[in-house]
Coordinates of C-alpha atoms in Angstrom, one line a residue:
M1427 CA -107.9 -46.4 28.6
K1428 CA -105.1 -43.8 28.5
A1429 CA -105.5 -40.1 29.5
I1430 CA -103.2 -37.2 29.2
R1431 CA -103.5 -34.2 31.6
T1432 CA -101.4 -31.2 30.7
D1433 CA -100.5 -28.3 33.0
R1434 CA -99.4 -30.6 35.8
E1435 CA -98.1 -27.5 37.6
L1436 CA -101.7 -26.9 38.5
E1437 CA -102.1 -29.7 41.0
C1438 CA -105.4 -31.6 40.8
P1439 CA -104.9 -34.6 43.1
D1440 CA -108.6 -35.5 43.3
I1441 CA -109.0 -35.4 39.5
D1442 CA -105.9 -37.6 39.1
A1443 CA -107.0 -40.0 41.8
G1444 CA -110.5 -40.2 40.4
L1445 CA -109.3 -41.2 36.9
R1446 CA -106.8 -43.7 38.2
A1447 CA -109.5 -45.3 40.4
R1448 CA -111.4 -46.0 37.2
G1449 CA -108.4 -47.9 35.9
V1450 CA -107.3 -45.1 33.6
D1451 CA -103.6 -44.9 32.7
L1452 CA -103.0 -41.2 33.5
V1453 CA -99.9 -39.3 32.3
T1454 CA -99.4 -35.7 33.5
L1455 CA -97.3 -33.3 31.4
P1456 CA -95.9 -29.8 32.0
A1457 CA -97.5 -26.7 30.7
D1458 CA -94.6 -25.8 28.5
I1459 CA -94.2 -29.1 26.8
P1460 CA -93.1 -28.7 23.2
Q1461 CA -95.8 -29.4 20.6
E1462 CA -93.8 -32.2 19.0
E1463 CA -93.5 -34.0 22.4
L1464 CA -97.1 -33.5 23.1
M1465 CA -98.0 -35.0 19.8
R1466 CA -96.0 -38.1 20.7
E1467 CA -97.7 -38.4 24.1
V1468 CA -101.2 -38.1 22.8
A1469 CA -100.8 -40.6 20.0
E1470 CA -102.4 -43.4 22.0
A1471 CA -104.5 -41.3 24.3
D1472 CA -108.3 -41.8 24.6
L1473 CA -108.8 -38.6 26.7
L1474 CA -107.0 -35.3 26.8
L1475 CA -107.4 -32.9 29.8
M1476 CA -105.9 -29.4 29.5
C1477 CA -106.0 -26.1 31.2
Y1478 CA -103.5 -23.7 29.5
T1479 CA -101.4 -25.8 27.1
P1480 CA -102.3 -25.1 23.4
I1481 CA -104.1 -28.0 21.8
T1482 CA -103.4 -27.3 18.2
A1483 CA -104.6 -28.9 15.0
P1484 CA -101.4 -31.0 14.7
V1485 CA -101.8 -32.2 18.2
I1486 CA -105.4 -33.3 17.5
A1487 CA -104.4 -34.9 14.3
A1488 CA -101.7 -36.9 16.1
A1489 CA -104.2 -38.3 18.7
R1490 CA -105.5 -41.3 16.7
R1491 CA -107.7 -42.7 19.4
L1492 CA -108.9 -39.5 21.0
K1493 CA -112.5 -39.6 22.2
G1494 CA -112.7 -36.2 23.9
I1495 CA -111.0 -33.0 25.1
V1496 CA -111.8 -31.7 28.6
K1497 CA -110.8 -28.2 29.6
Y1498 CA -110.7 -28.3 33.4
G1499 CA -111.6 -24.6 33.6
V1500 CA -113.5 -22.1 31.6
G1501 CA -111.6 -20.6 28.7
I1502 CA -111.3 -22.6 25.5
D1503 CA -109.2 -20.2 23.4
A1504 CA -106.2 -22.5 23.4
I1505 CA -108.1 -25.4 21.8
D1506 CA -108.4 -25.7 18.0
I1507 CA -112.1 -26.5 18.2
P1508 CA -112.7 -26.7 14.4
A1509 CA -110.0 -29.3 14.1
A1510 CA -111.6 -31.3 16.9
M1511 CA -115.1 -31.0 15.3
A1512 CA -113.7 -32.1 11.9
R1513 CA -112.9 -35.4 13.6
G1514 CA -116.0 -35.6 15.7
I1515 CA -114.1 -35.2 18.9
P1516 CA -116.2 -33.4 21.5
V1517 CA -114.7 -30.5 23.4
V1518 CA -116.1 -29.6 26.8
N1519 CA -115.2 -27.1 29.6
V1520 CA -116.4 -26.6 33.2
P1521 CA -118.1 -23.2 33.0
D1522 CA -119.8 -22.9 36.4
Y1523 CA -117.4 -23.9 39.1
A1524 CA -116.0 -20.5 40.0
Q1525 CA -118.3 -17.7 38.9
E1526 CA -118.9 -16.4 42.5
T1527 CA -115.3 -17.2 43.4
V1528 CA -113.8 -15.1 40.7
A1529 CA -116.2 -12.2 41.2
E1530 CA -115.2 -12.2 44.9
A1531 CA -111.5 -11.9 43.9
A1532 CA -112.3 -9.0 41.6
F1533 CA -114.2 -7.3 44.4
A1534 CA -111.3 -7.9 46.8
L1535 CA -108.8 -6.4 44.4
M1536 CA -111.1 -3.3 44.0
I1537 CA -111.4 -2.9 47.8
A1538 CA -107.7 -3.4 48.4
L1539 CA -106.7 -0.8 45.8
A1540 CA -109.4 1.7 47.0
R1541 CA -108.2 1.4 50.6
R1542 CA -104.5 1.1 49.9
L1543 CA -104.4 -2.2 51.8
P1544 CA -101.2 -3.7 50.4
E1545 CA -99.2 -0.5 50.9
I1546 CA -100.6 0.0 54.4
G1547 CA -99.9 -3.7 55.2
R1548 CA -96.3 -3.4 54.1
A1549 CA -95.8 -0.3 56.1
M1550 CA -97.3 -1.9 59.2
E1551 CA -95.0 -4.9 58.9
R1552 CA -92.0 -2.5 58.7
D1553 CA -93.0 0.1 61.3
G1554 CA -95.6 -1.6 63.6
W1555 CA -98.0 1.4 63.5
L1556 CA -99.2 4.2 61.3
W1557 CA -101.0 7.5 62.0
P1558 CA -103.5 9.0 59.6
E1559 CA -101.7 11.1 57.0
P1560 CA -102.5 11.9 53.3
R1561 CA -100.5 9.0 51.8
W1562 CA -102.7 6.4 53.5
L1563 CA -106.0 8.2 52.5
G1564 CA -108.4 5.7 50.9
R1565 CA -111.5 6.0 48.8
D1566 CA -115.1 4.8 49.2
I1567 CA -116.6 2.5 46.6
A1568 CA -120.1 3.4 47.9
G1569 CA -121.4 6.2 45.8
A1570 CA -118.7 5.7 43.2
T1571 CA -119.3 4.6 39.6
V1572 CA -118.2 1.1 38.7
G1573 CA -118.0 0.0 35.1
L1574 CA -118.3 -3.7 34.3
I1575 CA -117.1 -4.9 30.9
G1576 CA -118.8 -8.2 30.2
M1577 CA -122.1 -9.1 31.8
G1578 CA -122.0 -12.9 31.8
K1579 CA -122.3 -15.0 35.0
I1580 CA -119.2 -13.5 36.7
G1581 CA -120.1 -10.0 35.6
R1582 CA -123.6 -10.4 37.0
S1583 CA -122.1 -11.7 40.3
M1584 CA -119.8 -8.7 40.5
A1585 CA -122.7 -6.4 39.8
R1586 CA -124.6 -7.8 42.7
M1587 CA -121.7 -7.3 45.0
V1588 CA -121.0 -3.7 44.1
S1589 CA -124.6 -2.6 43.6
A1590 CA -126.4 -4.3 46.4
G1591 CA -123.3 -4.8 48.6
V1592 CA -121.8 -1.3 48.7
R1593 CA -124.4 0.8 46.8
A1594 CA -122.2 1.9 44.0
R1595 CA -123.6 3.0 40.7
V1596 CA -122.9 0.2 38.2
L1597 CA -122.6 0.7 34.4
G1598 CA -122.3 -2.3 32.1
F1599 CA -120.8 -2.7 28.6
D1600 CA -121.7 -5.9 26.8
P1601 CA -123.1 -5.8 23.2
H1602 CA -124.6 -9.2 23.7
V1603 CA -126.8 -8.4 26.7
E1604 CA -129.9 -6.3 26.5
A1605 CA -130.5 -3.2 28.7
S1606 CA -133.6 -4.9 30.4
A1607 CA -131.5 -7.9 31.4
M1608 CA -128.8 -5.6 32.9
A1609 CA -131.4 -3.6 34.7
G1610 CA -132.6 -6.7 36.5
H1611 CA -129.1 -6.9 38.1
G1612 CA -129.0 -3.2 39.0
V1613 CA -126.9 -2.2 36.1
E1614 CA -127.2 0.6 33.6
K1615 CA -126.4 -0.5 30.1
A1616 CA -123.6 1.5 28.3
H1617 CA -123.7 1.4 24.5
D1618 CA -120.3 3.0 24.0
L1619 CA -117.2 1.7 25.8
H1620 CA -115.2 4.9 25.7
A1621 CA -118.1 7.0 26.9
M1622 CA -118.6 4.6 29.8
L1623 CA -114.9 4.6 30.8
R1624 CA -115.0 8.4 31.1
Q1625 CA -117.5 8.1 33.9
C1626 CA -116.0 5.3 35.9
D1627 CA -114.0 5.4 39.1
F1628 CA -113.4 1.6 39.0
V1629 CA -113.5 -0.7 35.9
S1630 CA -113.6 -4.5 36.1
L1631 CA -113.2 -6.8 33.1
H1632 CA -115.3 -9.9 32.8
M1633 CA -115.4 -10.4 29.0
A1634 CA -114.6 -13.5 27.0
L1635 CA -111.6 -13.3 24.8
S1636 CA -112.2 -13.3 21.0
P1637 CA -110.7 -11.5 18.0
S1638 CA -113.1 -8.6 18.6
T1639 CA -112.2 -8.2 22.3
R1640 CA -108.4 -8.7 22.2
H1641 CA -106.8 -5.5 23.4
M1642 CA -110.1 -3.8 23.8
I1643 CA -108.5 -1.9 26.6
D1644 CA -105.9 -0.2 24.4
R1645 CA -104.2 3.2 24.5
A1646 CA -107.4 4.9 23.3
A1647 CA -109.5 3.2 26.0
L1648 CA -107.0 4.0 28.7
A1649 CA -106.8 7.6 27.6
C1650 CA -110.6 7.8 28.3
M1651 CA -110.2 6.8 31.9
K1652 CA -109.9 9.2 34.8
P1653 CA -106.3 9.6 36.2
S1654 CA -107.7 8.4 39.5
A1655 CA -109.5 5.3 38.1
V1656 CA -108.7 1.8 39.1
L1657 CA -108.6 -1.1 36.6
V1658 CA -109.2 -4.7 37.6
N1659 CA -108.8 -7.8 35.3
V1660 CA -109.5 -11.3 36.5
S1661 CA -110.8 -12.4 33.1
R1662 CA -108.3 -12.8 30.2
G1663 CA -105.0 -11.1 30.1
A1664 CA -105.2 -10.3 26.3
L1665 CA -108.2 -8.1 26.8
V1666 CA -105.6 -5.4 27.8
D1667 CA -102.8 -4.0 25.8
E1668 CA -100.2 -4.5 28.5
T1669 CA -97.6 -2.2 26.9
A1670 CA -100.2 0.6 26.9
L1671 CA -101.2 -0.2 30.5
V1672 CA -97.6 0.0 31.7
E1673 CA -97.1 3.4 29.9
A1674 CA -100.3 4.7 31.5
M1675 CA -99.3 3.6 35.0
L1676 CA -95.7 4.9 34.8
A1677 CA -97.0 8.2 33.5
G1678 CA -99.5 8.5 36.4
R1679 CA -102.5 8.4 34.0
L1680 CA -104.2 5.7 36.0
G1681 CA -105.0 5.4 39.7
G1682 CA -104.3 1.8 40.2
V1683 CA -104.4 -1.7 38.7
G1684 CA -105.2 -5.1 40.0
L1685 CA -104.4 -8.1 37.7
D1686 CA -104.8 -11.8 38.1
V1687 CA -104.4 -12.7 34.4
Y1688 CA -101.8 -11.8 31.8
E1689 CA -101.4 -12.1 28.0
E1690 CA -98.1 -14.0 28.6
E1691 CA -98.1 -16.4 31.6
P1692 CA -96.3 -16.9 33.9
L1693 CA -95.5 -13.4 35.0
A1694 CA -91.9 -12.6 35.8
K1695 CA -90.2 -9.9 37.9
T1696 CA -87.9 -9.2 35.0
G1697 CA -88.2 -9.5 31.2
H1698 CA -92.0 -9.4 31.1
T1699 CA -94.0 -6.5 29.6
L1700 CA -95.6 -6.0 33.1
S1701 CA -92.4 -6.4 35.1
P1702 CA -92.2 -2.6 35.7
L1703 CA -95.3 -2.8 37.8
F1704 CA -93.8 -5.0 40.5
G1705 CA -93.2 -3.1 43.8
R1706 CA -95.6 -0.3 42.9
P1707 CA -98.0 0.7 45.7
D1708 CA -100.8 1.2 43.2
A1709 CA -100.5 -2.2 41.5
I1710 CA -101.5 -5.7 42.8
L1711 CA -100.3 -8.6 40.7
L1712 CA -101.8 -12.0 41.5
P1713 CA -100.6 -15.4 40.1
H1714 CA -103.8 -16.3 38.3
L1715 CA -105.4 -17.7 41.4
A1716 CA -108.8 -15.9 41.5
F1717 CA -110.5 -19.2 41.0
F1718 CA -108.5 -21.0 43.7
T1719 CA -110.6 -21.8 46.7
A1720 CA -111.4 -25.1 48.4
E1721 CA -115.0 -24.9 47.4
A1722 CA -114.4 -24.0 43.8
M1723 CA -111.8 -26.7 43.4
Q1724 CA -114.2 -29.3 44.7
R1725 CA -116.8 -28.2 42.2
L1726 CA -114.1 -28.3 39.5
T1727 CA -113.1 -31.8 40.4
D1728 CA -116.7 -33.1 40.5
D1729 CA -117.7 -31.6 37.1
T1730 CA -114.4 -32.5 35.4
L1731 CA -114.6 -36.2 36.5
A1732 CA -118.3 -36.3 35.4
R1733 CA -117.4 -35.1 31.9
C1734 CA -114.4 -37.5 31.7
F1735 CA -116.4 -40.5 32.7
E1736 CA -119.1 -39.6 30.1
I1737 CA -116.4 -39.6 27.4
L1738 CA -114.7 -42.8 28.6
D1739 CA -118.1 -44.6 28.9
G1740 CA -119.0 -43.6 25.3
K1741 CA -121.9 -41.4 26.4
P1742 CA -122.7 -38.0 24.9
V1743 CA -120.8 -35.4 26.9
E1744 CA -122.8 -32.7 28.6
I1745 CA -122.1 -29.1 27.4
R1746 CA -123.2 -26.6 30.0
S1747 CA -121.4 -23.6 28.4
H1748 CA -123.4 -21.2 26.2
D1749 CA -120.2 -20.3 24.2
P1750 CA -121.3 -20.6 20.5
R1751 CA -118.0 -22.4 19.7
L1752 CA -119.0 -25.3 21.9
R1753 CA -122.7 -25.1 21.0
A1754 CA -121.8 -25.6 17.4
Q1755 CA -120.7 -29.2 18.1
E1756 CA -122.9 -32.0 16.7
S1757 CA -121.0 -35.2 17.5
N1758 CA -121.2 -37.0 20.8
V1759 CA -122.6 -34.0 22.8
R1760 CA -125.8 -33.1 24.6
F1761 CA -126.6 -29.6 25.8
A1762 CA -127.8 -28.6 29.3

């Protein structure tokens, strides 16, 4: 059996060791591998593991022996699922390994921006001590209005943290979740995104990326937000029109931004749409590591290997995600 794992920059030693221990010939490839080279590499592969590298229809067509595609992570936007379904090749992700972990990261970004922690930390490193003065004045989240866009598993975890944890008022926008379900998590349902944004002191994105949600935070949405509002995104970079975001930040029309995901990754200090935000005291830019804790990585390893072994053993692969794109599969799958 031969397996290909793309995105080797994301080190997964236990996944790699687990596959090799089963006698699998594992080849790891870089994230930026050209499509033509990837097509050559997958030609004799039985299993394909990916995280960010696009798995296009030509790549799937070139993989003559392919038995399954495993996303070792959550998002499946980079996989041409219809092309895989046409050949009866199951596609599976690992949807549950980091829901609390990512919510914690979003909450941490919100607190850090509200209390000016990066700016204060840099000043302390430079000067050794600070006295209370207006430029260090923080804000409470308790009593503020927090808007959550997306009320899936991560959104619900975030709701618990800000509602029960710090007693903020929480509004939720998600056309696919009923008001009664949101109420059970301490969230008031908002039926209109722009109307919700006008009320919010903090906004956190937890929505899946789709054609209807791409750039949902655009110029019009940003114009609805308070000049003091803070925007956090640990979900999908393309939910935000990054050009419009930079314009709003440079013009002082937004109070702060905390990002862990970007429409174009990796981020760069120069030449990227978001490069002007580097060094700003009101911006925190993380390298897509909201998921990266020891506990979450162990869960990711365990679930990824379980799905790989199901595929390699010729068993139906377990689909735990409720994403309709994965639930539409009919060949070699079973649903949890």
